[in-house]
mmCIF file of C-alpha atoms in Angstrom:
data_model
loop_
_atom_site.group_PDB
_atom_site.id
_atom_site.type_symbol
_atom_site.label_atom_id
_atom_site.label_comp_id
_atom_site.label_asym_id
_atom_site.label_seq_id
_atom_site.Cartn_x
_atom_site.Cartn_y
_atom_site.Cartn_z
ATOM 1 C CA MET A 283 159.488 246.055 266.137
ATOM 2 C CA PRO A 284 160.100 245.584 269.906
ATOM 3 C CA GLN A 285 157.819 243.231 271.764
ATOM 4 C CA SER A 286 155.729 244.788 274.493
ATOM 5 C CA MET A 287 155.891 243.375 277.999
ATOM 6 C CA PRO A 288 152.919 241.179 278.877
ATOM 7 C CA VAL A 289 150.418 242.762 281.223
ATOM 8 C CA LEU A 290 150.616 241.417 284.754
ATOM 9 C CA THR A 291 147.579 239.532 285.955
ATOM 10 C CA GLU A 292 145.865 241.101 288.925
ATOM 11 C CA LEU A 293 146.023 238.706 291.863
ATOM 12 C CA THR A 294 143.540 238.285 294.680
ATOM 13 C CA PRO A 295 144.263 240.415 297.772
ATOM 14 C CA GLU A 296 144.862 237.195 299.738
ATOM 15 C CA LEU A 297 147.489 236.058 297.229
ATOM 16 C CA GLU A 298 149.120 239.503 297.074
ATOM 17 C CA SER A 299 149.407 239.497 300.862
ATOM 18 C CA PHE A 300 150.807 235.965 300.910
ATOM 19 C CA ILE A 301 153.457 236.785 298.301
ATOM 20 C CA ALA A 302 154.448 239.934 300.196
ATOM 21 C CA ALA A 303 154.823 237.923 303.418
ATOM 22 C CA TRP A 304 156.967 235.251 301.742
ATOM 23 C CA LYS A 305 158.933 237.425 299.297
ATOM 24 C CA ASP A 306 162.195 237.482 301.261
ATOM 25 C CA LYS A 307 161.979 234.084 302.984
ATOM 26 C CA PRO A 308 163.952 230.992 301.991
ATOM 27 C CA GLY A 309 161.824 228.449 300.141
ATOM 28 C CA ASN A 310 159.394 231.150 299.090
ATOM 29 C CA LEU A 311 158.830 229.887 295.551
ATOM 30 C CA ILE A 312 157.345 226.530 296.501
ATOM 31 C CA MET A 313 155.198 228.101 299.230
ATOM 32 C CA VAL A 314 153.887 230.739 296.819
ATOM 33 C CA LEU A 315 153.191 228.139 294.111
ATOM 34 C CA HIS A 316 151.252 226.037 296.627
ATOM 35 C CA LYS A 317 149.162 229.087 297.500
ATOM 36 C CA VAL A 318 148.580 229.936 293.821
ATOM 37 C CA GLN A 319 147.394 226.398 293.165
ATOM 38 C CA GLN A 320 145.157 226.536 296.227
ATOM 39 C CA VAL A 321 143.504 229.674 294.849
ATOM 40 C CA TYR A 322 143.235 228.689 291.156
ATOM 41 C CA LYS A 323 143.354 224.832 291.401
ATOM 42 C CA TYR A 324 146.286 225.002 288.958
ATOM 43 C CA ILE A 325 148.967 227.526 288.032
ATOM 44 C CA PRO A 326 147.877 229.624 285.055
ATOM 45 C CA ARG A 327 150.729 230.862 282.850
ATOM 46 C CA ASP A 328 149.810 234.523 283.291
ATOM 47 C CA VAL A 329 149.785 234.105 287.079
ATOM 48 C CA ALA A 330 153.186 232.361 286.936
ATOM 49 C CA LEU A 331 154.492 235.385 285.030
ATOM 50 C CA THR A 332 153.091 237.738 287.657
ATOM 51 C CA VAL A 333 154.677 235.653 290.432
ATOM 52 C CA SER A 334 157.948 235.718 288.506
ATOM 53 C CA ARG A 335 157.958 239.497 288.509
ATOM 54 C CA LYS A 336 156.815 239.851 292.120
ATOM 55 C CA LEU A 337 159.457 237.441 293.450
ATOM 56 C CA ASP A 338 162.099 238.652 290.976
ATOM 57 C CA THR A 339 162.569 235.027 289.914
ATOM 58 C CA PRO A 340 163.048 233.950 286.294
ATOM 59 C CA LEU A 341 159.959 232.374 284.744
ATOM 60 C CA ALA A 342 162.160 229.465 283.613
ATOM 61 C CA LYS A 343 162.997 228.691 287.256
ATOM 62 C CA ILE A 344 159.309 228.789 288.170
ATOM 63 C CA TYR A 345 158.460 226.375 285.352
ATOM 64 C CA GLY A 346 161.398 224.196 286.395
ATOM 65 C CA VAL A 347 159.871 223.837 289.857
ATOM 66 C CA MET A 348 156.332 223.405 288.529
ATOM 67 C CA THR A 349 157.347 220.610 286.153
ATOM 68 C CA PHE A 350 159.689 218.884 288.622
ATOM 69 C CA TYR A 351 157.031 218.401 291.291
ATOM 70 C CA HIS A 352 154.106 216.265 290.166
ATOM 71 C CA TYR A 353 151.815 218.087 292.606
ATOM 72 C CA PHE A 354 151.689 221.284 290.539
ATOM 73 C CA LYS A 355 149.195 221.408 287.696
ATOM 74 C CA LEU A 356 149.817 223.411 284.531
ATOM 75 C CA GLU A 357 146.332 222.938 283.122
ATOM 76 C CA LYS A 358 142.985 223.596 284.710
ATOM 77 C CA PRO A 359 141.647 220.383 286.234
ATOM 78 C CA GLY A 360 138.063 219.223 286.042
ATOM 79 C CA ASP A 361 135.500 220.320 288.601
ATOM 80 C CA HIS A 362 135.817 216.849 290.132
ATOM 81 C CA GLN A 363 139.249 215.261 290.437
ATOM 82 C CA ILE A 364 139.346 211.481 290.327
ATOM 83 C CA ALA A 365 142.433 209.644 291.558
ATOM 84 C CA VAL A 366 142.746 205.894 291.075
ATOM 85 C CA CYS A 367 145.256 204.283 293.391
ATOM 86 C CA MET A 368 147.835 202.220 291.543
ATOM 87 C CA GLY A 369 149.871 201.224 294.595
ATOM 88 C CA THR A 370 150.734 197.537 294.785
ATOM 89 C CA ALA A 371 147.593 196.369 296.611
ATOM 90 C CA CYS A 372 145.223 198.424 294.450
ATOM 91 C CA TYR A 373 147.020 197.486 291.249
ATOM 92 C CA LEU A 374 146.827 193.782 292.080
ATOM 93 C CA LYS A 375 143.143 194.045 292.970
ATOM 94 C CA GLY A 376 142.089 195.741 289.740
ATOM 95 C CA GLY A 377 143.143 199.407 289.780
ATOM 96 C CA GLY A 378 143.961 199.215 286.074
ATOM 97 C CA ASP A 379 140.491 197.934 285.283
ATOM 98 C CA LEU A 380 138.980 200.857 287.211
ATOM 99 C CA ILE A 381 141.001 203.297 285.116
ATOM 100 C CA LYS A 382 139.834 201.655 281.888
ATOM 101 C CA GLU A 383 136.216 201.854 283.012
ATOM 102 C CA LEU A 384 136.513 205.504 284.066
ATOM 103 C CA GLU A 385 138.081 206.333 280.707
ATOM 104 C CA ARG A 386 135.247 204.508 278.935
ATOM 105 C CA GLN A 387 132.502 206.118 281.034
ATOM 106 C CA LEU A 388 133.915 209.648 280.868
ATOM 107 C CA GLY A 389 135.537 209.662 277.436
ATOM 108 C CA ALA A 390 138.823 211.038 278.786
ATOM 109 C CA GLY A 391 142.154 209.425 279.517
ATOM 110 C CA VAL A 392 144.479 209.528 282.479
ATOM 111 C CA ASN A 393 145.891 213.014 283.126
ATOM 112 C CA CYS A 394 143.133 214.496 280.995
ATOM 113 C CA THR A 395 139.959 216.433 281.633
ATOM 114 C CA THR A 396 136.592 215.632 280.096
ATOM 115 C CA GLU A 397 135.412 217.929 277.309
ATOM 116 C CA ASP A 398 132.753 219.449 279.573
ATOM 117 C CA GLY A 399 135.390 220.240 282.214
ATOM 118 C CA LYS A 400 133.603 218.231 284.912
ATOM 119 C CA PHE A 401 136.134 215.442 285.562
ATOM 120 C CA SER A 402 139.887 214.876 285.580
ATOM 121 C CA ILE A 403 141.343 211.396 285.925
ATOM 122 C CA ALA A 404 144.730 210.622 287.485
ATOM 123 C CA ALA A 405 146.541 207.421 288.360
ATOM 124 C CA VAL A 406 148.319 207.926 291.679
ATOM 125 C CA ARG A 407 150.929 205.872 293.498
ATOM 126 C CA CYS A 408 149.112 205.378 296.788
ATOM 127 C CA VAL A 409 146.209 206.876 298.742
ATOM 128 C CA GLY A 410 147.104 205.083 301.964
ATOM 129 C CA CYS A 411 144.074 202.788 302.023
ATOM 130 C CA CYS A 412 145.672 199.447 301.172
ATOM 131 C CA GLY A 413 143.123 197.574 303.282
ATOM 132 C CA LEU A 414 140.393 199.023 301.053
ATOM 133 C CA ALA A 415 142.034 198.076 297.755
ATOM 134 C CA PRO A 416 141.248 198.951 295.078
ATOM 135 C CA ALA A 417 140.648 202.546 296.112
ATOM 136 C CA VAL A 418 139.495 205.623 294.224
ATOM 137 C CA THR A 419 139.201 209.171 295.516
ATOM 138 C CA ILE A 420 136.970 211.860 294.086
ATOM 139 C CA ASP A 421 137.584 215.352 295.428
ATOM 140 C CA GLY A 422 139.332 213.733 298.390
ATOM 141 C CA GLU A 423 136.466 211.375 299.291
ATOM 142 C CA VAL A 424 137.730 207.788 299.469
ATOM 143 C CA TYR A 425 135.859 204.912 297.861
ATOM 144 C CA GLY A 426 137.216 201.520 298.885
ATOM 145 C CA CYS A 427 136.853 197.979 297.550
ATOM 146 C CA VAL A 428 135.626 199.516 294.284
ATOM 147 C CA GLN A 429 134.391 197.128 291.623
ATOM 148 C CA VAL A 430 134.112 198.099 287.949
ATOM 149 C CA ALA A 431 130.326 197.656 288.132
ATOM 150 C CA LYS A 432 130.123 200.342 290.863
ATOM 151 C CA ILE A 433 131.777 203.083 288.759
ATOM 152 C CA PRO A 434 128.503 204.388 287.189
ATOM 153 C CA GLU A 435 126.873 204.625 290.626
ATOM 154 C CA ILE A 436 129.847 206.483 292.096
ATOM 155 C CA LEU A 437 130.050 208.906 289.154
ATOM 156 C CA ALA A 438 126.296 209.602 289.330
ATOM 157 C CA LYS A 439 126.868 211.419 292.637
ATOM 158 C CA TYR A 440 128.998 214.007 290.828
ATOM 159 C CA LYS A 441 127.135 214.508 287.561
#
């Protein structure tokens, strides 16, 4: 029995327009994937398939790009994205301890999302705030000189 072709996901008009504008330009795949992630906060499989068809690019190539670049997310992140800096200064000043405490408080590990979908935790290489080590960002807001005891207070703002 032949397999039927998956139904294409309907994209937002903004995304459709963006793909049309970039379709024939060099470097279009990365630009389109950035836009998809901006719209959805990650790249859903069905949307990747739709992009594959619209750009006439094999899905395997799209997944190759998505998995090569750490920036692209394959799974839906939490409503609030927590990044703990693990650059040298932050690591030496307790970044690892902050991760352990976040995991304990939220019940989710690094590169995971809490069961309620509210938080995602990531360890990142550097947030560019070495003078504020150890640093944590939540939804882009920087928290510097973070101590383990301050984690509950910081999280309370987002619960």
